[in-house]
């Protein structure tokens, strides 16, 4: 393909040999695989598994080895785009007066859990009457100041490889210490 979605794995377009005789097998070795999101990457067909065939294009003189004019290394541009992410706060219980380090699980668009994402900022939701006040939780450490439910959420910043996300409001039950 010409475009891949970031998933933390190496990607490069695949290539196949054409014009083979019936029954012949010929795999193409491609170099230039990349992991990080970016554009304009170039993959190059480097070798063929069957020595009866050669990488050759008589119409393209770029890339032709002057010592071996029949040799040609075809290239193909490709991109890796940033993955959308989803996030969920996995911390659900706390004790009154005890510091609680909030934890978040972040998943790429393919469902894989990743640690390679942007900075996580946590917020506590304070409902004061009809108003909703949101206060940043310093260093992601919640110190409950009472017993009962505490509502929090997290915002994950975008990076070159991943988009940004906001978790749903999460209720943490705070028990007596």
Short mmCIF file of C-alpha atoms in Angstrom, two decimals:
data_model
loop_
_atom_site.label_atom_id
_atom_site.label_comp_id
_atom_site.label_asym_id
_atom_site.label_seq_id
_atom_site.Cartn_x
_atom_site.Cartn_y
_atom_site.Cartn_z
CA UNK A 1 0.00 0.00 0.00
CA UNK A 2 0.90 3.65 -0.30
CA UNK A 3 -0.14 4.54 3.23
CA UNK A 4 -0.03 2.79 6.59
CA UNK A 5 -1.41 3.75 10.01
CA UNK A 6 1.17 4.01 12.82
CA UNK A 7 1.12 0.89 15.00
CA UNK A 8 4.68 0.77 16.34
CA UNK A 9 5.71 -1.84 13.75
CA UNK A 10 7.87 -1.51 10.62
CA UNK A 11 6.04 -0.91 7.34
CA UNK A 12 7.02 -0.79 3.67
CA UNK A 13 5.07 -1.51 0.52
CA UNK A 14 5.34 -5.05 -0.79
CA UNK A 15 6.40 -5.83 -4.34
CA UNK A 16 5.81 -8.77 -6.63
CA UNK A 17 7.58 -9.90 -9.74
CA UNK A 18 5.54 -9.81 -12.94
CA UNK A 19 6.02 -11.63 -16.24
CA UNK A 20 7.16 -14.88 -14.67
CA UNK A 21 7.07 -18.11 -16.65
CA UNK A 22 4.42 -20.62 -15.58
CA UNK A 23 5.59 -22.47 -12.49
CA UNK A 24 8.37 -20.00 -11.63
CA UNK A 25 8.51 -18.43 -8.18
CA UNK A 26 10.29 -15.16 -7.53
CA UNK A 27 10.04 -13.18 -4.28
CA UNK A 28 11.07 -9.52 -4.15
CA UNK A 29 13.14 -8.21 -1.23
CA UNK A 30 12.13 -4.64 -0.34
CA UNK A 31 14.20 -2.28 1.83
CA UNK A 32 13.32 1.06 3.38
CA UNK A 33 10.81 -0.03 6.03
CA UNK A 34 9.94 2.68 8.59
CA UNK A 35 8.20 2.71 11.97
CA UNK A 36 7.49 6.37 12.77
CA UNK A 37 4.70 8.41 11.17
CA UNK A 38 5.94 10.51 8.27
CA UNK A 39 5.54 11.23 4.57
CA UNK A 40 7.63 10.72 1.47
CA UNK A 41 9.36 7.54 2.66
CA UNK A 42 10.93 5.53 -0.16
CA UNK A 43 10.95 1.75 -0.38
CA UNK A 44 13.35 0.08 -2.82
CA UNK A 45 13.13 -3.34 -4.46
CA UNK A 46 16.62 -4.67 -3.69
CA UNK A 47 16.77 -8.27 -4.85
CA UNK A 48 14.90 -11.17 -6.40
CA UNK A 49 14.88 -14.72 -5.04
CA UNK A 50 15.12 -16.32 -8.50
CA UNK A 51 18.43 -15.70 -10.29
CA UNK A 52 16.74 -16.28 -13.67
CA UNK A 53 15.15 -12.83 -13.34
CA UNK A 54 16.57 -9.32 -12.88
CA UNK A 55 15.26 -5.99 -11.66
CA UNK A 56 15.01 -4.12 -14.94
CA UNK A 57 13.00 -1.32 -16.50
CA UNK A 58 14.23 -0.29 -19.97
CA UNK A 59 12.17 2.93 -19.89
CA UNK A 60 13.70 4.38 -16.72
CA UNK A 61 17.37 5.33 -16.68
CA UNK A 62 17.38 6.62 -13.08
CA UNK A 63 18.76 4.01 -10.75
CA UNK A 64 20.42 2.02 -13.52
CA UNK A 65 23.79 0.62 -12.45
CA UNK A 66 26.23 1.83 -15.11
CA UNK A 67 28.36 -1.32 -14.67
CA UNK A 68 25.27 -3.45 -15.20
CA UNK A 69 22.70 -1.57 -17.33
CA UNK A 70 20.22 -4.45 -17.00
CA UNK A 71 20.04 -3.85 -13.26
CA UNK A 72 17.39 -1.48 -11.96
CA UNK A 73 16.23 -0.80 -8.42
CA UNK A 74 12.58 0.29 -8.54
CA UNK A 75 11.39 2.60 -5.78
CA UNK A 76 7.98 3.48 -4.39
CA UNK A 77 6.96 6.32 -2.09
CA UNK A 78 4.82 5.63 0.96
CA UNK A 79 3.52 7.34 4.09
CA UNK A 80 2.79 6.34 7.67
CA UNK A 81 -0.01 8.40 9.20
CA UNK A 82 -0.61 9.04 12.89
CA UNK A 83 -2.96 6.63 14.63
CA UNK A 84 -6.09 7.81 16.35
CA UNK A 85 -6.14 6.70 19.97
CA UNK A 86 -8.65 5.89 22.66
CA UNK A 87 -7.93 6.13 26.35
CA UNK A 88 -9.48 4.88 29.56
CA UNK A 89 -8.65 5.63 33.17
CA UNK A 90 -8.04 2.23 34.79
CA UNK A 91 -7.87 3.45 38.41
CA UNK A 92 -11.28 3.04 40.04
CA UNK A 93 -10.75 2.77 43.81
CA UNK A 94 -9.04 4.98 46.38
CA UNK A 95 -8.75 5.44 50.14
CA UNK A 96 -9.45 8.70 51.91
CA UNK A 97 -6.28 10.65 52.65
CA UNK A 98 -3.96 8.31 50.68
CA UNK A 99 -2.17 9.45 47.52
CA UNK A 100 -3.44 7.66 44.43
CA UNK A 101 -1.42 7.59 41.20
CA UNK A 102 -3.93 7.67 38.37
CA UNK A 103 -3.32 5.22 35.52
CA UNK A 104 -4.57 5.35 31.95
CA UNK A 105 -4.61 2.69 29.25
CA UNK A 106 -4.13 4.07 25.73
CA UNK A 107 -4.97 2.05 22.62
CA UNK A 108 -4.05 2.64 18.98
CA UNK A 109 -6.71 2.47 16.27
CA UNK A 110 -5.86 -1.23 15.73
CA UNK A 111 -6.69 -1.94 19.40
CA UNK A 112 -3.11 -2.47 20.56
CA UNK A 113 -2.16 -0.96 23.93
CA UNK A 114 0.65 1.60 23.57
CA UNK A 115 2.94 3.50 25.90
CA UNK A 116 4.16 5.60 22.96
CA UNK A 117 1.71 8.50 23.24
CA UNK A 118 1.66 12.13 24.28
CA UNK A 119 1.68 13.53 27.79
CA UNK A 120 -1.29 12.68 29.99
CA UNK A 121 -2.92 15.43 32.05
CA UNK A 122 -5.57 14.52 34.63
CA UNK A 123 -8.45 16.69 35.80
CA UNK A 124 -10.86 16.43 38.70
CA UNK A 125 -14.44 17.51 38.09
CA UNK A 126 -15.96 19.55 40.90
CA UNK A 127 -19.71 19.98 40.66
CA UNK A 128 -20.59 23.13 42.51
CA UNK A 129 -24.33 23.56 42.20
CA UNK A 130 -25.17 24.01 38.53
CA UNK A 131 -21.59 24.71 37.49
CA UNK A 132 -18.93 22.20 36.48
CA UNK A 133 -15.43 23.18 37.57
CA UNK A 134 -12.40 21.25 36.30
CA UNK A 135 -9.14 21.33 38.25
CA UNK A 136 -5.85 19.85 37.02
CA UNK A 137 -4.54 17.03 39.21
CA UNK A 138 -0.85 17.73 39.78
CA UNK A 139 1.43 14.95 38.45
CA UNK A 140 -1.58 12.64 38.10
CA UNK A 141 -1.65 12.02 41.86
CA UNK A 142 -5.08 12.33 43.43
CA UNK A 143 -5.33 12.83 47.19
CA UNK A 144 -9.02 12.47 48.03
CA UNK A 145 -10.23 15.00 50.59
CA UNK A 146 -13.41 13.15 51.42
CA UNK A 147 -15.25 9.82 51.19
CA UNK A 148 -17.53 9.09 48.24
CA UNK A 149 -17.33 9.36 44.48
CA UNK A 150 -14.70 11.53 42.78
CA UNK A 151 -15.03 12.27 39.06
CA UNK A 152 -11.86 12.55 36.97
CA UNK A 153 -10.85 12.50 33.31
CA UNK A 154 -7.61 12.56 31.35
CA UNK A 155 -6.44 14.35 28.22
CA UNK A 156 -3.71 12.73 26.14
CA UNK A 157 -1.70 15.12 23.96
CA UNK A 158 -1.04 14.37 20.29
CA UNK A 159 2.38 13.32 19.02
CA UNK A 160 3.80 12.77 15.55
CA UNK A 161 2.64 9.12 15.82
CA UNK A 162 -0.66 9.47 17.66
CA UNK A 163 -3.62 11.79 17.77
CA UNK A 164 -5.01 13.32 20.93
CA UNK A 165 -7.78 11.90 23.09
CA UNK A 166 -9.93 12.64 26.11
CA UNK A 167 -11.21 9.89 28.36
CA UNK A 168 -14.78 9.75 29.47
CA UNK A 169 -15.53 11.07 32.93
CA UNK A 170 -14.52 8.29 35.33
CA UNK A 171 -15.92 7.91 38.84
CA UNK A 172 -13.45 6.72 41.46
CA UNK A 173 -14.92 5.38 44.66
CA UNK A 174 -13.15 6.75 47.74
CA UNK A 175 -13.42 4.55 50.83
CA UNK A 176 -12.52 5.37 54.43
CA UNK A 177 -8.80 4.93 55.16
#
